[in-house]
Tab-separated table of C-alpha atoms in Angstrom:
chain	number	residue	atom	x	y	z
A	243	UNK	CA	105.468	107.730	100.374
A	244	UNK	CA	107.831	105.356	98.681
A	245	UNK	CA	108.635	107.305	95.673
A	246	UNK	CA	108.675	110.515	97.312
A	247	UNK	CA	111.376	109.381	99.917
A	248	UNK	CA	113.310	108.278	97.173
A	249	UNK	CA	113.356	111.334	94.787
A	250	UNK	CA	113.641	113.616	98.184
A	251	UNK	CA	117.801	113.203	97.952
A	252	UNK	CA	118.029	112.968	94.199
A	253	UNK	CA	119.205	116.528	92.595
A	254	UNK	CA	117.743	116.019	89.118
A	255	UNK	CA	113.856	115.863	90.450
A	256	UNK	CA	111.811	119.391	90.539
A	257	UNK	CA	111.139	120.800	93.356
A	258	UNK	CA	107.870	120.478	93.560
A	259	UNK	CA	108.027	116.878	93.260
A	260	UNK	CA	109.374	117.913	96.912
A	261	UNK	CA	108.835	118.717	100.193
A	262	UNK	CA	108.622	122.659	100.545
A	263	UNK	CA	111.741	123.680	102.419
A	264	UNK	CA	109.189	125.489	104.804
A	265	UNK	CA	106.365	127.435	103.755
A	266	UNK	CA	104.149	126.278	100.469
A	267	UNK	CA	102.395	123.208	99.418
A	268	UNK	CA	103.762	120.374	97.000
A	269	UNK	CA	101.959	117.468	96.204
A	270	UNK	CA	103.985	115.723	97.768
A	271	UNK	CA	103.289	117.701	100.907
A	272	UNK	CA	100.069	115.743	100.685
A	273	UNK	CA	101.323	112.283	101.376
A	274	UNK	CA	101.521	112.438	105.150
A	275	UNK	CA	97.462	114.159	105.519
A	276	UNK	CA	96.414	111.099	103.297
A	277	UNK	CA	98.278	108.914	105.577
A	278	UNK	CA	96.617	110.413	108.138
A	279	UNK	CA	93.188	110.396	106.646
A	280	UNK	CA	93.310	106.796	106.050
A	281	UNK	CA	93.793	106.213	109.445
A	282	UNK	CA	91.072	108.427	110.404
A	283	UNK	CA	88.477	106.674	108.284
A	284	UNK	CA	88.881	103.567	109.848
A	285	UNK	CA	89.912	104.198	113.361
A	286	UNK	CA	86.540	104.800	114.774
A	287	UNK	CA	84.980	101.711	113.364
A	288	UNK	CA	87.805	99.843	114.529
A	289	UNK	CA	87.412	100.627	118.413
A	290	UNK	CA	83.646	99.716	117.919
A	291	UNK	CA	84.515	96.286	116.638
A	292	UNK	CA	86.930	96.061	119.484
A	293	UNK	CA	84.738	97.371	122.293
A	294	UNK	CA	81.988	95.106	121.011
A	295	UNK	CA	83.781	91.889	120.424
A	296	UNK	CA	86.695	92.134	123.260
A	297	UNK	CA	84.830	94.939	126.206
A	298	UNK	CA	85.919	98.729	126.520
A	299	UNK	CA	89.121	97.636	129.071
A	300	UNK	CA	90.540	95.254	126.440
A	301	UNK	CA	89.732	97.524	123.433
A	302	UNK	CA	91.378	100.913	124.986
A	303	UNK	CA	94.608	98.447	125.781
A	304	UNK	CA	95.140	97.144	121.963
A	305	UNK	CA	95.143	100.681	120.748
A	306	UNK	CA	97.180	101.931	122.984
A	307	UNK	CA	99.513	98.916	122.620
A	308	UNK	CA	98.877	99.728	118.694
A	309	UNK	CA	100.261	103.080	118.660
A	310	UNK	CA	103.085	102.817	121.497
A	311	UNK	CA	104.618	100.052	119.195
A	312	UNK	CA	104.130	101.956	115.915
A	313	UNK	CA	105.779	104.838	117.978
A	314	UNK	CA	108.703	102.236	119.201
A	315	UNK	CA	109.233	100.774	115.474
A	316	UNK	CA	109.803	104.459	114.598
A	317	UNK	CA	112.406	105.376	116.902
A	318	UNK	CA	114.075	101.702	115.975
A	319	UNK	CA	114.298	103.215	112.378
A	320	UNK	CA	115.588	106.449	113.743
A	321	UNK	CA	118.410	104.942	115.832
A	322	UNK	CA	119.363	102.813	112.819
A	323	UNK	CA	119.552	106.228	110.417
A	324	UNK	CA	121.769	107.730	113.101
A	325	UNK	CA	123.940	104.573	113.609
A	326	UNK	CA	124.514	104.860	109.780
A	327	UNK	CA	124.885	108.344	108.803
A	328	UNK	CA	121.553	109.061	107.256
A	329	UNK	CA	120.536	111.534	110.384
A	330	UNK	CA	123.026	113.787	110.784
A	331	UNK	CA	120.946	115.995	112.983
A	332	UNK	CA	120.657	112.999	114.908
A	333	UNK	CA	116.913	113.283	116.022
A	334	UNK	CA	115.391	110.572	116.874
A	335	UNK	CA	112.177	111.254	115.263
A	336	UNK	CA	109.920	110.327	111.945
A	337	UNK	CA	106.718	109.642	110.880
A	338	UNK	CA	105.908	106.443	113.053
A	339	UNK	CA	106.182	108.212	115.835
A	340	UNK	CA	104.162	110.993	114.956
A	341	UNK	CA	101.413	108.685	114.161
A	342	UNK	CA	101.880	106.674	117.579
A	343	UNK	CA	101.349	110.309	119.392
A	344	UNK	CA	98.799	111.340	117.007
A	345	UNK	CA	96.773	108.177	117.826
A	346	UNK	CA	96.955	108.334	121.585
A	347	UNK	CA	95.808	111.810	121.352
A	348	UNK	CA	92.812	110.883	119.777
A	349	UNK	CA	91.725	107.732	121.889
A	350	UNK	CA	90.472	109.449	124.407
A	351	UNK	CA	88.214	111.736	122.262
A	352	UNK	CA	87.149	109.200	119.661
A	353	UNK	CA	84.024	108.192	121.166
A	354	UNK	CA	82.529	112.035	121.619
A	355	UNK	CA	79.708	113.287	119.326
A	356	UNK	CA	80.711	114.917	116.222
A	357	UNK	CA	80.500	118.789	117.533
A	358	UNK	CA	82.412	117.804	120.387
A	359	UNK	CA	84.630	116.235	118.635
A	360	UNK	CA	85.433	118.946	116.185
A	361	UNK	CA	85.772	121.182	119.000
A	362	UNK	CA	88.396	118.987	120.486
A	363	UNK	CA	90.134	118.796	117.386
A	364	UNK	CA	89.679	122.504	116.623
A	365	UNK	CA	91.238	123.455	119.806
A	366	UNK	CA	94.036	121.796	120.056
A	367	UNK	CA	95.073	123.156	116.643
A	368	UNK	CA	94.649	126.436	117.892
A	369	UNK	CA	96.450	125.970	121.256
A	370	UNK	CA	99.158	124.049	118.851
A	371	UNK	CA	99.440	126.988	116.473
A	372	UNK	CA	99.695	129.555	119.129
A	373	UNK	CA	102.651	127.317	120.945
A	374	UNK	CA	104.462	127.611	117.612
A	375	UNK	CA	104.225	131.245	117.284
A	376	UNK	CA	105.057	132.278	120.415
A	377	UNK	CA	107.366	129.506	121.518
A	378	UNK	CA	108.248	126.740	119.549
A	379	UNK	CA	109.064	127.657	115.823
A	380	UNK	CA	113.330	126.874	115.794
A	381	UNK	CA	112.743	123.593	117.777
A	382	UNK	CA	109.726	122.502	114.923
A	383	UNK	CA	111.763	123.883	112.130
A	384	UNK	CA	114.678	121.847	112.620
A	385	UNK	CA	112.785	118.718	113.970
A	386	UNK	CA	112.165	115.886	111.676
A	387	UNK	CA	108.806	116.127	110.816
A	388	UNK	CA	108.099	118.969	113.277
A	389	UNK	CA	108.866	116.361	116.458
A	390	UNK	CA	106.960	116.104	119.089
A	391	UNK	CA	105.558	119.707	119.263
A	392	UNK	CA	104.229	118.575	115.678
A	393	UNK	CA	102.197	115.398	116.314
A	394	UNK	CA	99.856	117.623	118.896
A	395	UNK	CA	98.916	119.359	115.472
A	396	UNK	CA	98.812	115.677	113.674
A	397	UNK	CA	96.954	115.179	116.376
A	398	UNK	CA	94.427	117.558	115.769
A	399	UNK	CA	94.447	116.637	112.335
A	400	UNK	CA	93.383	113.073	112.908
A	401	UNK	CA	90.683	113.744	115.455
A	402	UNK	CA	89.000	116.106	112.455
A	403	UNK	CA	89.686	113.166	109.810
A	404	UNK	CA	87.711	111.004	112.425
A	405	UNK	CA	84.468	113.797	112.338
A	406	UNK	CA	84.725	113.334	107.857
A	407	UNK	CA	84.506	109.510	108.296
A	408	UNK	CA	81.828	109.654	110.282
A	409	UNK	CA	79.994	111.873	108.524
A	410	UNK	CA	80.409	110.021	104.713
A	411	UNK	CA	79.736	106.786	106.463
A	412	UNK	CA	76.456	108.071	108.423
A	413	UNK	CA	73.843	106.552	106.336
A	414	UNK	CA	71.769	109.362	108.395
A	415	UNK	CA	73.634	111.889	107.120
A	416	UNK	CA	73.514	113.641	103.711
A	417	UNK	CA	76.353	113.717	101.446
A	418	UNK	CA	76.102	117.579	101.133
A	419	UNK	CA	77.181	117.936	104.878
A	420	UNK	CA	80.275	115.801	104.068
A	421	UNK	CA	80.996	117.804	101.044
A	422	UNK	CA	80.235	121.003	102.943
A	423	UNK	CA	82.444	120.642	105.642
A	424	UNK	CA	85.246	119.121	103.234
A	425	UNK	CA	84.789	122.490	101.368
A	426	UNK	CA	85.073	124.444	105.183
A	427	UNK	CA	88.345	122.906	105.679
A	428	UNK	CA	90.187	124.298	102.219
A	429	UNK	CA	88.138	127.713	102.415
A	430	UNK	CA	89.322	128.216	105.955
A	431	UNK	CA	92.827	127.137	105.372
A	432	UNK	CA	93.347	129.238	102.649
A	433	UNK	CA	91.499	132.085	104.450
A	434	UNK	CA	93.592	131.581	107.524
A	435	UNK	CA	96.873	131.011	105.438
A	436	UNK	CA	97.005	135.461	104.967
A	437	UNK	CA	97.928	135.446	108.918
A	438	UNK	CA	99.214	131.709	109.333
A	439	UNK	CA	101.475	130.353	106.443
A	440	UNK	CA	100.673	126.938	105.072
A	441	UNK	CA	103.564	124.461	105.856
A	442	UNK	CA	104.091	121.137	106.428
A	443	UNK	CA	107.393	121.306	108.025
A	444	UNK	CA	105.800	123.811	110.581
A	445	UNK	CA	102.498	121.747	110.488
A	446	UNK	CA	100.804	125.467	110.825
A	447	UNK	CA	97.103	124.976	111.147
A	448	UNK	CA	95.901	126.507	107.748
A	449	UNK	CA	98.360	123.594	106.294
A	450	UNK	CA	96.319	120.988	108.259
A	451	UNK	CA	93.135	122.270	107.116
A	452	UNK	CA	93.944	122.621	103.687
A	453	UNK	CA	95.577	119.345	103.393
A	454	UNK	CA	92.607	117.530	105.330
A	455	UNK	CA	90.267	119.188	102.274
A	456	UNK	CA	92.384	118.060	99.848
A	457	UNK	CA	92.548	114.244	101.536
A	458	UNK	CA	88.765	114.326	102.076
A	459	UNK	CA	87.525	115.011	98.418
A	460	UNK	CA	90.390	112.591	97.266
A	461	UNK	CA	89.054	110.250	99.234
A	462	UNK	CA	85.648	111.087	97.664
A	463	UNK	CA	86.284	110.971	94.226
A	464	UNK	CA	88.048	107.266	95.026
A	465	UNK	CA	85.489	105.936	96.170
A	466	UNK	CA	82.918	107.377	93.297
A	467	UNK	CA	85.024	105.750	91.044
A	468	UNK	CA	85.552	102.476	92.819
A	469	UNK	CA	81.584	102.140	93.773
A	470	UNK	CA	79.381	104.131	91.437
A	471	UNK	CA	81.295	103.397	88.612
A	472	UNK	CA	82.896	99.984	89.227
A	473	UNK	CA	86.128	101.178	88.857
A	474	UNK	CA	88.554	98.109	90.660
A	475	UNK	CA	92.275	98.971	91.629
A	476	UNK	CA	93.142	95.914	92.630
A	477	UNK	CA	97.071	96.107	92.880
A	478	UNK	CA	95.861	99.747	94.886
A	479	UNK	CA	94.024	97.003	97.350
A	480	UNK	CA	96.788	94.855	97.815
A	481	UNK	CA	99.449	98.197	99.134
A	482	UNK	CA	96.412	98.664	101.109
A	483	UNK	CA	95.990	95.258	102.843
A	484	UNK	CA	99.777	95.936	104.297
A	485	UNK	CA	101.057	99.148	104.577
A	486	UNK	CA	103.225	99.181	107.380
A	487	UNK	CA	105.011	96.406	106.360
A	488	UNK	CA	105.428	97.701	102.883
A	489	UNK	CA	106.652	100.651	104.865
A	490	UNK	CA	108.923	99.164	106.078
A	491	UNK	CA	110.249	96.882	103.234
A	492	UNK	CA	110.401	100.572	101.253
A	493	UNK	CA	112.993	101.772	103.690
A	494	UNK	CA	115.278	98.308	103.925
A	495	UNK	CA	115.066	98.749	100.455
A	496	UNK	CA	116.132	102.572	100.133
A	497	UNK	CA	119.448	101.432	101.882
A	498	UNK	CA	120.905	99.914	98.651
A	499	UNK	CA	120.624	103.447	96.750
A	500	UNK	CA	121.660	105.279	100.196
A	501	UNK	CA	124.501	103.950	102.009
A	502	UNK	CA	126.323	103.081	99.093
A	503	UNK	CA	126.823	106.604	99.388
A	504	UNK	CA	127.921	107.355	95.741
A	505	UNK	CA	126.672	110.500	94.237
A	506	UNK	CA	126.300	108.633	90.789
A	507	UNK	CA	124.532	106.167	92.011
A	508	UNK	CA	121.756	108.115	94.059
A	509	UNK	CA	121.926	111.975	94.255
A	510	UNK	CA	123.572	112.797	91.317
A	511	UNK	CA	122.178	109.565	89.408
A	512	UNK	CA	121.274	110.245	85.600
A	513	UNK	CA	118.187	109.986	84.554
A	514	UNK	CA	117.782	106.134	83.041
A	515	UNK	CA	119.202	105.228	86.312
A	516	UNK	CA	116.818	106.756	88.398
A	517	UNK	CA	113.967	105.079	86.174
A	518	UNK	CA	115.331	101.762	86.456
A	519	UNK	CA	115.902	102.599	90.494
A	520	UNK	CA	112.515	103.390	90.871
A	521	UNK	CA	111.061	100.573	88.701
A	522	UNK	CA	113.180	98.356	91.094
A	523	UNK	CA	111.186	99.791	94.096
A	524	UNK	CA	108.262	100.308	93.530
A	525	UNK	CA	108.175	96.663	91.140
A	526	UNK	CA	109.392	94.995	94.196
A	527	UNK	CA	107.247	96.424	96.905
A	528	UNK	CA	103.567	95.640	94.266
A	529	UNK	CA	105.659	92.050	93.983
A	530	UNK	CA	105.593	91.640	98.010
A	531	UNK	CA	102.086	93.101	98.032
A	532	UNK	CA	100.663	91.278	95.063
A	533	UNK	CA	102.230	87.729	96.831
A	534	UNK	CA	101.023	88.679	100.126
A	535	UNK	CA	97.629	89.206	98.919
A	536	UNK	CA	97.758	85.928	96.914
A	537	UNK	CA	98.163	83.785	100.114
A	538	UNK	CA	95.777	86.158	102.744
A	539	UNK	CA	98.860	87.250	104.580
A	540	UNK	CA	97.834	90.530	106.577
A	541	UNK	CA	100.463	92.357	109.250
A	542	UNK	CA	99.017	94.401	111.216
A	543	UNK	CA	99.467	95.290	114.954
């Protein structure tokens, strides 16, 4: 999410190292569903802990705490991009707080059985999708990331990540049914993509299934390489340990190439300067993580 923020205003990078402008896939496309995903994977296991160490009353009131402050950093950032310049369609809206509503969307259905659960997700994609259609496709299209019509269909994408973890973490459970239903998602998106187009600025539903397929088997082949084959990552471990405060540190940092506001120096940068711009990011940022994980320092909320 770093580097793709940061080549997402410079003219020299492809487009498909891109978002879409609205319908098609990019890779980079992809970088919100893993986000996503990776919050899914650990979100159910997380309440448990909670629940069992703290009681259901406590539990329900740190992730809803959780998500209303990721939701409130979020429109913090967004009222500082308006104050200077960097909004001009002065939205007050981003990824933070798509999560935040994504996340209190789910709470309530987290603790259902897996069929239930899909259904819950499943239907709130559809009544998303039909919303869109019929009703809200200008206001999504010129929303940052889709605003708050969008994070029902996060939303629905996150309650479906939570049915995947479940099911690769269910010793109970074959693998087959995880790779089944991971195969489901793509098929149907695709299938679904001849009547609904995929795209992430629209969040349409075939672009949540396919992307959720795409996160899932990721996510699969990570961890085949990581366990079966004893494959380490460890500066991949230490982003991992602190990502919202890398998150943050990415964007404080994006403010030296931005409000400058110097085509040569950003946009219209030449190429050995946009190397050495992103070696200065993305060097600092595995710095922070690599010191942070040095001394056990975790942030989280």
């Amino acid at each position: 999410m770093a580097l793709a923020n940061y080549l997402a205003s410079v003219r020299l990078v492809p487009a498909w190292l891109k978002h879409a402008p609205d319908i098609g896939l990019t890779v980079v496309d992809l970088i919100a569903p893993l986000f996503i995903f990776a919050i899914g994977l650990t979100y159910g296991f997380s309440l448990r802990r909670r629940i069992s160490r703290d009681g259901w009353g406590k539990a329900v009131k740190h992730f809803v705490r959780r998500f209303l402050v990721l939701a409130g950093l979020g429109t913090l950032i967004g009222a500082g991009e308006i104050l200077l310049g960097l909004n001009p369609g002065g939205y007050n809206w981003g990824v933070l707080q798509a999560i935040g509503v994504a996340g209190l969307l789910t709470l309530p259905v987290i603790r259902l059985p897996v069929l239930p659960r899909v259904g819950a997700g499943l239907a709130l994609l559809v009544g998303y999708q039909v919303l869109l259609d019929r009703y809200w496709l200008q206001a999504v299209l010129q929303s940052p990331h889709s605003g708050l019509p969008g994070a029902l269909s996060w939303a629905a994408m996150l309650i479906l990540a939570t049915v995947l973890a479940d099911l690769f973490f269910d010793p109970s459970q074959p693998h087959a049914a995880y790779v089944l239903v991971t195969t489901l998602a793509v098929v149907a998106g695709i299938g679904l993509s001849v009547w609904v187009p995929i795209s992430k600025n629209r969040v349409s539903a075939s672009y949540v299934l396919v992307s959720l397929g795409i996160s899932s088997a990721l996510f699969s082949l990570v961890h085949l390489f990581a366990n079966h084959l004893h494959l380490r990552l460890p500066l991949l471990s230490a982003w991992g340990k602190n990502p919202l405060l890398l998150y943050l540190l990415h964007l404080l940092l994006l403010g030296f190439v931005a409000l400058p506001a110097i085509p040569q120096w950003y946009s219209d940068a030449p190429l050995w300067l946009i190397v050495l711009q992103i070696a200065a990011l993305i060097g600092g940022l595995s710095w922070v993580a690599w010191r942070l994980q040095a001394r056990g320092t975790i942030f989280s909320l």
